[in-house]
CSV table of C-alpha atoms in Angstrom, one decimal:
chain,number,residue,atom,x,y,z
A,120,MET,CA,15.4,-96.3,14.2
A,121,ILE,CA,14.7,-95.3,17.8
A,122,THR,CA,11.1,-94.1,18.5
A,123,ILE,CA,10.3,-92.2,21.6
A,124,GLY,CA,7.2,-90.7,23.2
A,125,MET,CA,7.2,-87.0,23.8
A,126,ILE,CA,4.7,-85.8,26.5
A,127,GLY,CA,4.2,-82.0,26.4
A,128,LEU,CA,4.2,-80.2,23.1
A,129,GLY,CA,4.5,-76.6,24.2
A,130,ARG,CA,7.2,-74.0,23.4
A,131,MET,CA,10.0,-76.5,24.1
A,132,GLY,CA,8.5,-79.9,23.6
A,133,ALA,CA,7.1,-79.3,20.1
A,134,ARG,CA,10.5,-77.9,18.9
A,135,MET,CA,12.4,-80.8,20.4
A,136,ALA,CA,10.1,-83.3,18.7
A,137,ALA,CA,10.6,-81.5,15.4
A,138,ARG,CA,14.4,-81.5,15.8
A,139,LEU,CA,14.4,-85.2,16.7
A,140,ARG,CA,12.5,-86.1,13.6
A,141,ASP,CA,14.8,-84.0,11.5
A,142,HIS,CA,17.7,-86.1,12.9
A,143,GLY,CA,16.1,-89.5,12.2
A,144,ILE,CA,14.5,-90.2,15.6
A,145,GLY,CA,10.9,-91.3,15.5
A,146,VAL,CA,8.6,-89.3,17.8
A,147,ILE,CA,5.0,-90.0,18.9
A,148,GLY,CA,3.8,-86.8,20.6
A,149,TYR,CA,1.1,-86.4,23.2
A,150,ASP,CA,-0.2,-83.2,24.9
A,151,ALA,CA,-3.3,-82.7,27.0
A,152,SER,CA,-4.5,-79.9,24.7
A,153,PRO,CA,-6.5,-81.1,21.7
A,154,ASP,CA,-5.2,-78.0,19.8
A,155,SER,CA,-1.6,-79.2,20.1
A,156,PRO,CA,0.2,-81.0,17.3
A,157,ARG,CA,-0.2,-84.3,19.1
A,158,ASP,CA,-0.2,-87.6,17.4
A,159,VAL,CA,-2.3,-89.5,19.9
A,160,ALA,CA,-5.2,-88.4,22.1
A,161,SER,CA,-4.2,-90.1,25.4
A,162,LEU,CA,-1.3,-91.4,27.4
A,163,ALA,CA,-2.8,-94.9,27.0
A,164,ASP,CA,-2.7,-94.5,23.2
A,165,LEU,CA,0.9,-93.2,23.5
A,166,VAL,CA,2.0,-96.2,25.5
A,167,ALA,CA,0.3,-98.6,23.1
A,168,ALA,CA,1.9,-97.0,20.1
A,169,LEU,CA,5.5,-97.1,21.3
A,170,PRO,CA,7.9,-100.1,20.6
A,171,ARG,CA,9.3,-101.9,23.7
A,172,PRO,CA,11.3,-101.1,25.7
A,173,ARG,CA,9.5,-97.8,25.6
A,174,ILE,CA,11.3,-94.4,26.0
A,175,VAL,CA,9.1,-91.6,27.2
A,176,TRP,CA,10.4,-88.0,27.4
A,177,VAL,CA,8.3,-85.8,29.8
A,178,MET,CA,8.4,-82.1,28.9
A,179,VAL,CA,5.7,-80.5,31.0
A,180,PRO,CA,5.9,-77.8,33.7
A,181,ALA,CA,7.7,-78.7,36.9
A,182,GLY,CA,5.7,-79.4,40.0
A,183,GLU,CA,2.2,-80.9,40.1
A,184,ALA,CA,2.0,-81.4,36.3
A,185,THR,CA,5.2,-83.4,36.2
A,186,ASP,CA,4.3,-85.3,39.4
A,187,GLY,CA,1.0,-86.3,37.9
A,188,VAL,CA,2.5,-87.5,34.6
A,189,ILE,CA,5.2,-89.6,36.4
A,190,THR,CA,2.6,-91.1,38.7
A,191,THR,CA,0.4,-92.0,35.7
A,192,LEU,CA,3.3,-93.5,33.8
A,193,SER,CA,4.2,-95.7,36.8
A,194,GLY,CA,0.9,-97.4,36.3
A,195,VAL,CA,0.8,-97.9,32.6
A,196,LEU,CA,4.5,-98.6,31.6
A,197,ASP,CA,6.2,-102.0,31.8
A,198,PRO,CA,9.4,-103.1,33.6
A,199,GLY,CA,12.4,-102.1,31.5
A,200,ASP,CA,10.7,-99.0,30.0
A,201,LEU,CA,12.6,-95.7,30.5
A,202,VAL,CA,11.2,-92.3,31.6
A,203,VAL,CA,13.1,-89.1,31.0
A,204,ASP,CA,12.1,-85.9,32.8
A,205,GLY,CA,13.5,-83.1,30.6
A,206,GLY,CA,11.7,-80.2,32.3
A,207,ASN,CA,12.8,-77.9,35.1
A,208,SER,CA,12.0,-80.1,38.0
A,209,ARG,CA,13.8,-79.4,41.3
A,210,TYR,CA,16.6,-82.0,41.7
A,211,THR,CA,15.2,-82.9,45.2
A,212,VAL,CA,12.2,-84.6,43.6
A,213,ASP,CA,14.1,-86.8,41.2
A,214,GLN,CA,15.0,-89.4,43.8
A,215,SER,CA,11.3,-89.8,44.7
A,216,HIS,CA,10.3,-90.0,41.0
A,217,ALA,CA,13.0,-92.6,40.4
A,218,ALA,CA,11.9,-94.6,43.4
A,219,LEU,CA,8.2,-94.5,42.4
A,220,LEU,CA,9.1,-95.8,38.9
A,221,GLY,CA,11.7,-98.2,40.2
A,222,ASP,CA,9.1,-100.0,42.3
A,223,HIS,CA,7.5,-101.0,38.9
A,224,GLY,CA,10.9,-101.8,37.3
A,225,ILE,CA,10.8,-98.6,35.2
A,226,ARG,CA,14.1,-96.7,34.7
A,227,PHE,CA,14.4,-93.0,35.2
A,228,VAL,CA,16.8,-90.3,33.9
A,229,ASP,CA,16.6,-86.6,34.6
A,230,VAL,CA,17.8,-84.1,32.0
A,231,GLY,CA,18.3,-80.4,32.5
A,232,THR,CA,17.6,-78.9,29.1
A,233,SER,CA,18.7,-75.4,28.0
A,234,GLY,CA,18.3,-73.6,24.7
A,235,GLY,CA,14.9,-72.0,25.0
A,236,VAL,CA,12.9,-71.5,21.8
A,237,TRP,CA,16.1,-71.3,19.8
A,238,GLY,CA,17.1,-74.9,20.7
A,239,GLY,CA,15.0,-76.4,17.9
A,240,GLU,CA,17.3,-74.7,15.4
A,241,LEU,CA,20.6,-74.4,17.2
A,242,GLY,CA,20.5,-77.5,19.5
A,243,TYR,CA,20.0,-77.9,23.2
A,244,ALA,CA,22.5,-78.0,26.0
A,245,LEU,CA,21.7,-81.3,27.9
A,246,MET,CA,22.8,-82.2,31.5
A,247,ALA,CA,21.8,-85.7,32.3
A,248,GLY,CA,21.6,-87.6,35.6
A,249,GLY,CA,21.1,-91.3,35.9
A,250,ASP,CA,22.6,-94.8,35.5
A,251,ALA,CA,25.3,-95.1,32.9
A,252,ALA,CA,23.5,-97.9,31.0
A,253,ASP,CA,20.4,-95.8,30.8
A,254,ILE,CA,22.4,-92.8,29.5
A,255,ALA,CA,23.9,-95.0,26.9
A,256,ALA,CA,20.5,-96.2,25.7
A,257,LEU,CA,19.5,-92.5,25.3
A,258,ARG,CA,22.7,-91.5,23.5
A,259,PRO,CA,21.2,-91.3,20.0
A,260,VAL,CA,18.5,-89.0,21.3
A,261,PHE,CA,21.0,-86.8,23.0
A,262,GLU,CA,23.1,-86.6,19.9
A,263,ALA,CA,20.1,-85.5,17.9
A,264,LEU,CA,19.1,-82.8,20.3
A,265,LYS,CA,22.4,-81.3,21.2
A,266,PRO,CA,24.3,-78.9,18.9
A,267,GLU,CA,26.8,-80.3,16.4
A,268,GLY,CA,30.3,-80.8,17.8
A,269,PRO,CA,31.8,-82.3,20.9
A,270,ASP,CA,30.1,-80.1,23.5
A,271,GLY,CA,26.5,-79.6,24.5
A,272,PHE,CA,25.9,-82.8,26.4
A,273,VAL,CA,27.2,-84.0,29.8
A,274,HIS,CA,26.4,-87.0,32.0
A,275,ALA,CA,26.6,-85.0,35.2
A,276,GLY,CA,26.2,-87.9,37.7
A,277,PRO,CA,23.5,-90.1,39.2
A,278,VAL,CA,19.8,-89.4,39.3
A,279,GLY,CA,19.3,-85.7,40.3
A,280,ALA,CA,22.6,-84.5,39.0
A,281,GLY,CA,21.2,-83.3,35.7
A,282,HIS,CA,18.6,-81.1,37.2
A,283,PHE,CA,21.1,-79.9,39.9
A,284,ALA,CA,23.4,-78.8,37.1
A,285,LYS,CA,20.6,-77.1,35.2
A,286,MET,CA,19.6,-75.3,38.4
A,287,VAL,CA,23.1,-73.9,38.8
A,288,HIS,CA,23.1,-73.0,35.1
A,289,ASN,CA,20.0,-71.0,35.6
A,290,GLY,CA,21.3,-69.3,38.7
A,291,ILE,CA,24.4,-68.2,36.6
A,292,GLU,CA,22.0,-67.0,33.9
A,293,TYR,CA,20.2,-64.8,36.4
A,294,GLY,CA,23.5,-63.2,37.4
A,295,MET,CA,24.7,-62.6,33.9
A,296,MET,CA,21.4,-61.0,32.8
A,297,GLN,CA,21.3,-58.8,35.9
A,298,ALA,CA,24.9,-57.6,35.1
A,299,LEU,CA,23.9,-56.7,31.6
A,300,GLY,CA,20.8,-54.9,32.8
A,301,GLU,CA,22.7,-52.9,35.4
A,302,GLY,CA,25.3,-51.9,32.9
A,303,TYR,CA,22.7,-50.8,30.3
A,304,ALA,CA,20.9,-48.8,33.0
A,305,LEU,CA,24.1,-47.0,33.9
A,306,LEU,CA,24.7,-46.2,30.2
A,307,LYS,CA,21.2,-44.7,30.0
A,308,ALA,CA,21.6,-42.6,33.1
A,309,SER,CA,24.8,-40.9,31.9
A,310,SER,CA,24.6,-37.6,30.0
A,311,LEU,CA,27.9,-38.5,28.3
A,312,VAL,CA,26.5,-41.5,26.4
A,313,SER,CA,24.3,-40.4,23.5
A,314,ASP,CA,23.3,-43.8,22.3
A,315,PRO,CA,23.4,-46.7,24.9
A,316,ASP,CA,21.9,-49.1,22.3
A,317,ALA,CA,24.8,-48.5,19.9
A,318,VAL,CA,27.3,-49.0,22.8
A,319,VAL,CA,25.8,-52.4,23.6
A,320,ALA,CA,25.8,-53.4,20.0
A,321,SER,CA,29.5,-52.5,19.7
A,322,TRP,CA,30.4,-54.9,22.4
A,323,ARG,CA,29.3,-57.9,20.2
A,324,SER,CA,32.7,-57.9,18.5
A,325,GLY,CA,36.1,-58.1,20.2
A,326,SER,CA,34.8,-57.4,23.7
A,327,VAL,CA,35.5,-59.8,26.6
A,328,VAL,CA,31.7,-59.6,27.5
A,329,ARG,CA,30.5,-60.7,24.1
A,330,GLY,CA,28.2,-63.7,24.0
A,331,TRP,CA,24.7,-64.9,23.1
A,332,LEU,CA,22.9,-62.9,25.8
A,333,LEU,CA,24.6,-59.8,24.7
A,334,ASP,CA,23.6,-60.6,21.1
A,335,LEU,CA,20.0,-61.0,22.2
A,336,LEU,CA,20.1,-57.7,24.1
A,337,ALA,CA,21.4,-55.9,21.0
A,338,ASP,CA,18.6,-57.5,19.0
A,339,ALA,CA,16.1,-56.4,21.5
A,340,THR,CA,17.3,-52.8,21.5
A,341,ARG,CA,17.2,-52.8,17.7
A,342,GLU,CA,13.6,-54.0,17.7
A,343,THR,CA,12.6,-51.6,20.6
A,344,PRO,CA,15.1,-48.7,21.0
A,345,GLY,CA,15.6,-48.0,24.6
A,346,LEU,CA,13.5,-51.0,25.5
A,347,THR,CA,10.8,-48.5,26.3
A,348,SER,CA,7.9,-50.9,25.5
A,349,TYR,CA,9.1,-53.4,28.2
A,350,ALA,CA,7.7,-52.9,31.6
A,351,PRO,CA,10.4,-52.9,34.3
A,352,ARG,CA,9.2,-56.2,35.8
A,353,ALA,CA,10.7,-59.7,35.5
A,354,ASP,CA,9.3,-62.9,37.0
A,355,GLU,CA,11.4,-65.5,38.6
A,356,SER,CA,10.5,-69.1,37.9
A,357,GLY,CA,12.1,-70.8,40.9
A,358,GLU,CA,15.5,-72.1,39.8
A,359,ALA,CA,17.5,-69.2,41.4
A,360,ARG,CA,15.6,-69.7,44.6
A,361,TRP,CA,16.6,-73.3,44.6
A,362,THR,CA,20.2,-72.4,43.7
A,363,VAL,CA,20.4,-70.0,46.7
A,364,ALA,CA,18.8,-72.6,49.0
A,365,ALA,CA,21.3,-75.3,47.8
A,366,ALA,CA,24.2,-72.8,48.3
A,367,LEU,CA,23.1,-72.1,51.8
A,368,GLU,CA,22.9,-75.8,52.6
A,369,LEU,CA,26.4,-76.5,51.1
A,370,GLY,CA,28.0,-73.4,52.6
A,371,VAL,CA,28.9,-71.8,49.2
A,372,PRO,CA,28.4,-68.1,48.9
A,373,VAL,CA,26.5,-67.0,45.8
A,374,PRO,CA,26.0,-63.2,46.4
A,375,VAL,CA,25.6,-62.3,42.7
A,376,ILE,CA,22.9,-64.9,42.1
A,377,ALA,CA,21.1,-64.1,45.3
A,378,THR,CA,21.1,-60.3,44.5
A,379,SER,CA,19.7,-61.0,41.0
A,380,LEU,CA,16.9,-63.1,42.5
A,381,TYR,CA,16.0,-60.4,45.0
A,382,ASP,CA,16.0,-57.7,42.3
A,383,ARG,CA,13.5,-59.7,40.3
A,384,GLN,CA,11.3,-60.1,43.3
A,385,ALA,CA,11.6,-56.4,44.1
A,386,SER,CA,10.8,-55.5,40.4
A,387,GLN,CA,7.1,-56.3,40.7
A,388,GLY,CA,6.4,-52.7,41.7
A,389,GLY,CA,9.4,-50.8,40.6
A,390,GLU,CA,10.8,-48.6,37.8
A,391,ASP,CA,14.2,-50.0,36.8
A,392,ASP,CA,15.9,-50.0,33.4
A,393,ALA,CA,18.1,-52.9,34.5
A,394,VAL,CA,15.0,-55.1,34.8
A,395,ARG,CA,13.7,-54.0,31.4
A,396,VAL,CA,16.8,-55.7,30.1
A,397,VAL,CA,16.1,-58.9,32.0
A,398,SER,CA,12.5,-58.8,30.8
A,399,ALA,CA,13.6,-58.3,27.2
A,400,LEU,CA,16.1,-61.1,27.4
A,401,ARG,CA,13.7,-63.6,28.9
A,402,ARG,CA,11.4,-62.8,25.9
A,403,GLN,CA,14.2,-63.2,23.4
A,404,PHE,CA,15.6,-66.5,24.5
A,405,GLY,CA,12.6,-68.3,26.0
A,406,ASP,CA,9.5,-66.5,24.7
A,407,HIS,CA,8.5,-66.1,28.3
A,408,PRO,CA,5.4,-64.0,29.0
A,409,THR,CA,6.6,-60.4,29.4
A,410,ALA,CA,4.8,-57.3,30.7
A,411,PHE,CA,4.7,-54.5,28.1
A,412,GLU,CA,3.9,-50.9,28.9
A,413,GLY,CA,1.0,-49.4,27.0
């Protein structure tokens, strides 16, 4: 049986660890918080507890937190060990992380992970970047985490490709959520439509726009009719900005994604029913902090 270390036991990491265990993968979990469901109290204890060659999956916030963990691991792991960054790191930092670890003979794979808080139950969409041999070594882990069936996992390319693919995925997500929000706002503005929530729910069957985000929107309107308890504000966590920046660099127009990004930024002081939908959907699929009106 494969046993891996899971660093970061928050909304995603804890559910991923549970799913792995349910599918026969051993997991030793570590989190900086003593209130977390961690199995060991320090990174040193985690490294000591893992069989060699070690596999360590990092699931902490992108940026300084991930940078710090990668740097620490470079000094405590051994040549031949394998580090996976499964968070939302920007693809441009993957090469530097791989180089830092590679100087110590440690392998590196980046994995874009989608599924939110529902992934523990339904499985995660996984987009991996790295060497083919390293991907093969991780295959049992990927099989345990992804949904049943042939889809849900892709080896997208070399190091950086996994996070680049996830960045594009999240940019598309921005655009889809914005379109649902604008349509819902238009329904609410019309004096002809007596029940916008019912219209949205009716689209779940037979419609060409049916899908999981629409299901979540219908669920949200059933829980909170009219979405009136949601403040018309939605944060943007960085991925769409990176997508737009990459598109500008590559000369690929992405007007829908760019507009959805600008709308979220503009929402911080506005009154917009479309953004209520975006806010509600972020809460539904990712349990992201959401502003509620009193």
